[in-house]
C-alpha positions in Angstrom: 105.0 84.9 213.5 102.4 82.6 211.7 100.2 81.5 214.7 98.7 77.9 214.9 95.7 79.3 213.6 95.8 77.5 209.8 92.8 75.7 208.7 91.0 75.1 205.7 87.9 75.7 203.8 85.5 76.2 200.7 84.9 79.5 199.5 81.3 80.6 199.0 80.5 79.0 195.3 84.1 78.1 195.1 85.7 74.4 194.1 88.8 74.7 196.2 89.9 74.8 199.6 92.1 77.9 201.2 94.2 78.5 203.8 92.8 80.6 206.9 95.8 81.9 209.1 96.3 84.1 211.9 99.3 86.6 211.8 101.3 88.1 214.6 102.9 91.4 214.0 106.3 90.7 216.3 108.0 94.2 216.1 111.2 94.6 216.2 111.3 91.4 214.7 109.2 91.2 211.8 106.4 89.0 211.1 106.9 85.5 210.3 109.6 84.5 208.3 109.7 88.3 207.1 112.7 89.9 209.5 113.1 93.1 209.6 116.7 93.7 208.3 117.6 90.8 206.2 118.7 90.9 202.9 116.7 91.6 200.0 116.5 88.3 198.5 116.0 86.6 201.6 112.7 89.1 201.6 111.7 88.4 198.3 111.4 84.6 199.1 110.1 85.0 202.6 107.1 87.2 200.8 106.3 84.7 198.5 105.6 82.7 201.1 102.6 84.4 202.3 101.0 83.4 198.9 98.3 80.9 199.2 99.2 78.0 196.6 95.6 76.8 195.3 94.6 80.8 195.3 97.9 82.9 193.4 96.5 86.4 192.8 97.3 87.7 189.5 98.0 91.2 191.3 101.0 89.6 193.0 104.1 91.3 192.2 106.5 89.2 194.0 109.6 91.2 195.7 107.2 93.6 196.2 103.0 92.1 197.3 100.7 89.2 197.4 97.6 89.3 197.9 95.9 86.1 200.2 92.7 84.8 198.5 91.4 87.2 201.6 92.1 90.4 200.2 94.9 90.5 202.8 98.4 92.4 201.3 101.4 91.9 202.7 104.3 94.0 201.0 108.0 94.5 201.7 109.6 97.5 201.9 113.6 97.4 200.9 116.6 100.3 201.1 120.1 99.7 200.6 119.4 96.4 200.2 118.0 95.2 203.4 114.4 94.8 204.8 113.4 97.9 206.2 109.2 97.5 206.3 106.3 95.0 206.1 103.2 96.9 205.4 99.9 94.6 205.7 96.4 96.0 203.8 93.3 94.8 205.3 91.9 91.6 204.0 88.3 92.0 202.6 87.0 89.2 204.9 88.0 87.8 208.2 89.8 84.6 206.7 92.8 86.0 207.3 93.1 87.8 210.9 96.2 89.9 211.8 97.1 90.6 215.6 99.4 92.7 217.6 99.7 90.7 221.5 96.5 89.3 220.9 94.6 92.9 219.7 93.0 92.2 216.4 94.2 95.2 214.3 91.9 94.7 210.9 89.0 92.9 212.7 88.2 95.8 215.9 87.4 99.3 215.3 89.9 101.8 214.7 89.2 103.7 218.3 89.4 100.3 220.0 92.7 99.5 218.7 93.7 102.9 219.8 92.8 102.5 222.7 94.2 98.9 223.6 97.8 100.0 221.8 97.6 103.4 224.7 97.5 100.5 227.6 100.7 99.6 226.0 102.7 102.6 224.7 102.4 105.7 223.6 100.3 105.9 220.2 99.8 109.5 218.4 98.0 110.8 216.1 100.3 111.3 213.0 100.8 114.7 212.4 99.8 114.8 208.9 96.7 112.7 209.0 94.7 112.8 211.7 92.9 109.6 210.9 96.6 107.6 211.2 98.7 106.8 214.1 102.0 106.1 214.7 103.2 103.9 218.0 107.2 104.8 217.4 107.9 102.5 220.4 106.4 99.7 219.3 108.0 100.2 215.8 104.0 100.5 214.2 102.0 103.0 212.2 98.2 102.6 211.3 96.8 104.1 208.5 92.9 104.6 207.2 91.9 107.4 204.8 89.8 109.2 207.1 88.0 109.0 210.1 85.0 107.4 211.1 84.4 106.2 214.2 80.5 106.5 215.0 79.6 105.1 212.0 80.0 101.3 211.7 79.3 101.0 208.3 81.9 103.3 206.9 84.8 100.2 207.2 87.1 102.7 205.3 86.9 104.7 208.1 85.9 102.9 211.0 88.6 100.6 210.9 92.6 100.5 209.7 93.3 99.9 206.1 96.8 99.0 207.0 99.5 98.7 209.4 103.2 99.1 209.1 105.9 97.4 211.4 109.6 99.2 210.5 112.7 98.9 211.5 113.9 100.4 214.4 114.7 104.0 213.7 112.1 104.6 210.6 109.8 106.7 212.8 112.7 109.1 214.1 112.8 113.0 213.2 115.8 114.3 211.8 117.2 115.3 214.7 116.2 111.9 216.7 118.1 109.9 213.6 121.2 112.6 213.9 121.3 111.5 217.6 121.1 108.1 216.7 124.0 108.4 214.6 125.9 110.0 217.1 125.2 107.3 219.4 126.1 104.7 217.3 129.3 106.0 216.6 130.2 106.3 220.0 129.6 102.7 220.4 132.0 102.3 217.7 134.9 103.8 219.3 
């Protein structure tokens, strides 16, 4: 969900005025007008939604990212055509501020997020990066390319680079999505 966050202002030696927004991560659902599970060309328009009008980056590749005048990415995922993943990069200032029930996930340290998600559900370290980790109940993953967390100036390290929110399911091992198949044709008969 878009919060009620948006306001406006000059960029640093810039002539026009951008958008600031806050962004809640709502998993299962989505965030904002993305939701998770709707059809591919219902994605594609909801993305380019999240494109600041005075401020189009020429890196967008709509249907897949847009950039916010930020830095902020925010990029679909699809698979047999429906919405499967929303994957957020972190904006290179603070214009643009992304949250998770009210826990900043771009703006805090890395460790601090950690350890506000643990009062919340289980988060784990993902198995193949250390650095990452995954929160398969709440449907997120948080990624950075190492770690860092005693030393503040090494943002690619001290803090997330991204965070995905997925579709319920996309974090399950084989055999987890084997039961869930079971179970869901069960429910079926």
């Amino acid at each position: 969900m878009i919060t009620e966050g948006v306001t406006f202002h000059r960029p640093i030696g810039g002539a026009r005025f951008t958008e600031r927004r806050q962004f809640e991560l709502t998993p299962p659902t989505g965030l904002g007008a993305l939701v998770i599970g709707m059809p591919r060309e219902a994605a594609d328009q909801a993305l380019a939604s999240f494109r600041d009008p005075s401020a189009i980056s020429e890196s967008d590749q709509l249907g897949r990212f847009v950039f916010r005048p930020s830095g902020l990415m925010v990029s679909i995922h699809c698979s047999r055509g429906k919405l499967e993943a929303i994957e957020l990069g972190r904006p290179a200032s603070g214009q643009d501020i992304v949250r998770f029930r009210g826990i900043d996930v771009f703006g805090l340290p890395a460790a601090e997020v950690v350890t506000q998600l643990r009062g919340l559900a289980t988060i784990t370290e993902a198995e193949d990066d250390p650095a990452s980790f995954i929160a398969p109940d709440l449907l997120l993953s948080f990624w950075r390319p190492f770690e860092a967390d005693d030393e503040s100036d090494e943002e690619q390290g001290y803090y997330f680079s991204s965070v995905l929110l997925a579709r319920p399911g996309y974090y399950d091992t084989p055999a987890e999505a084997a039961a869930r198949l079971r179970a869901a044709g069960d429910q079926e008969r």
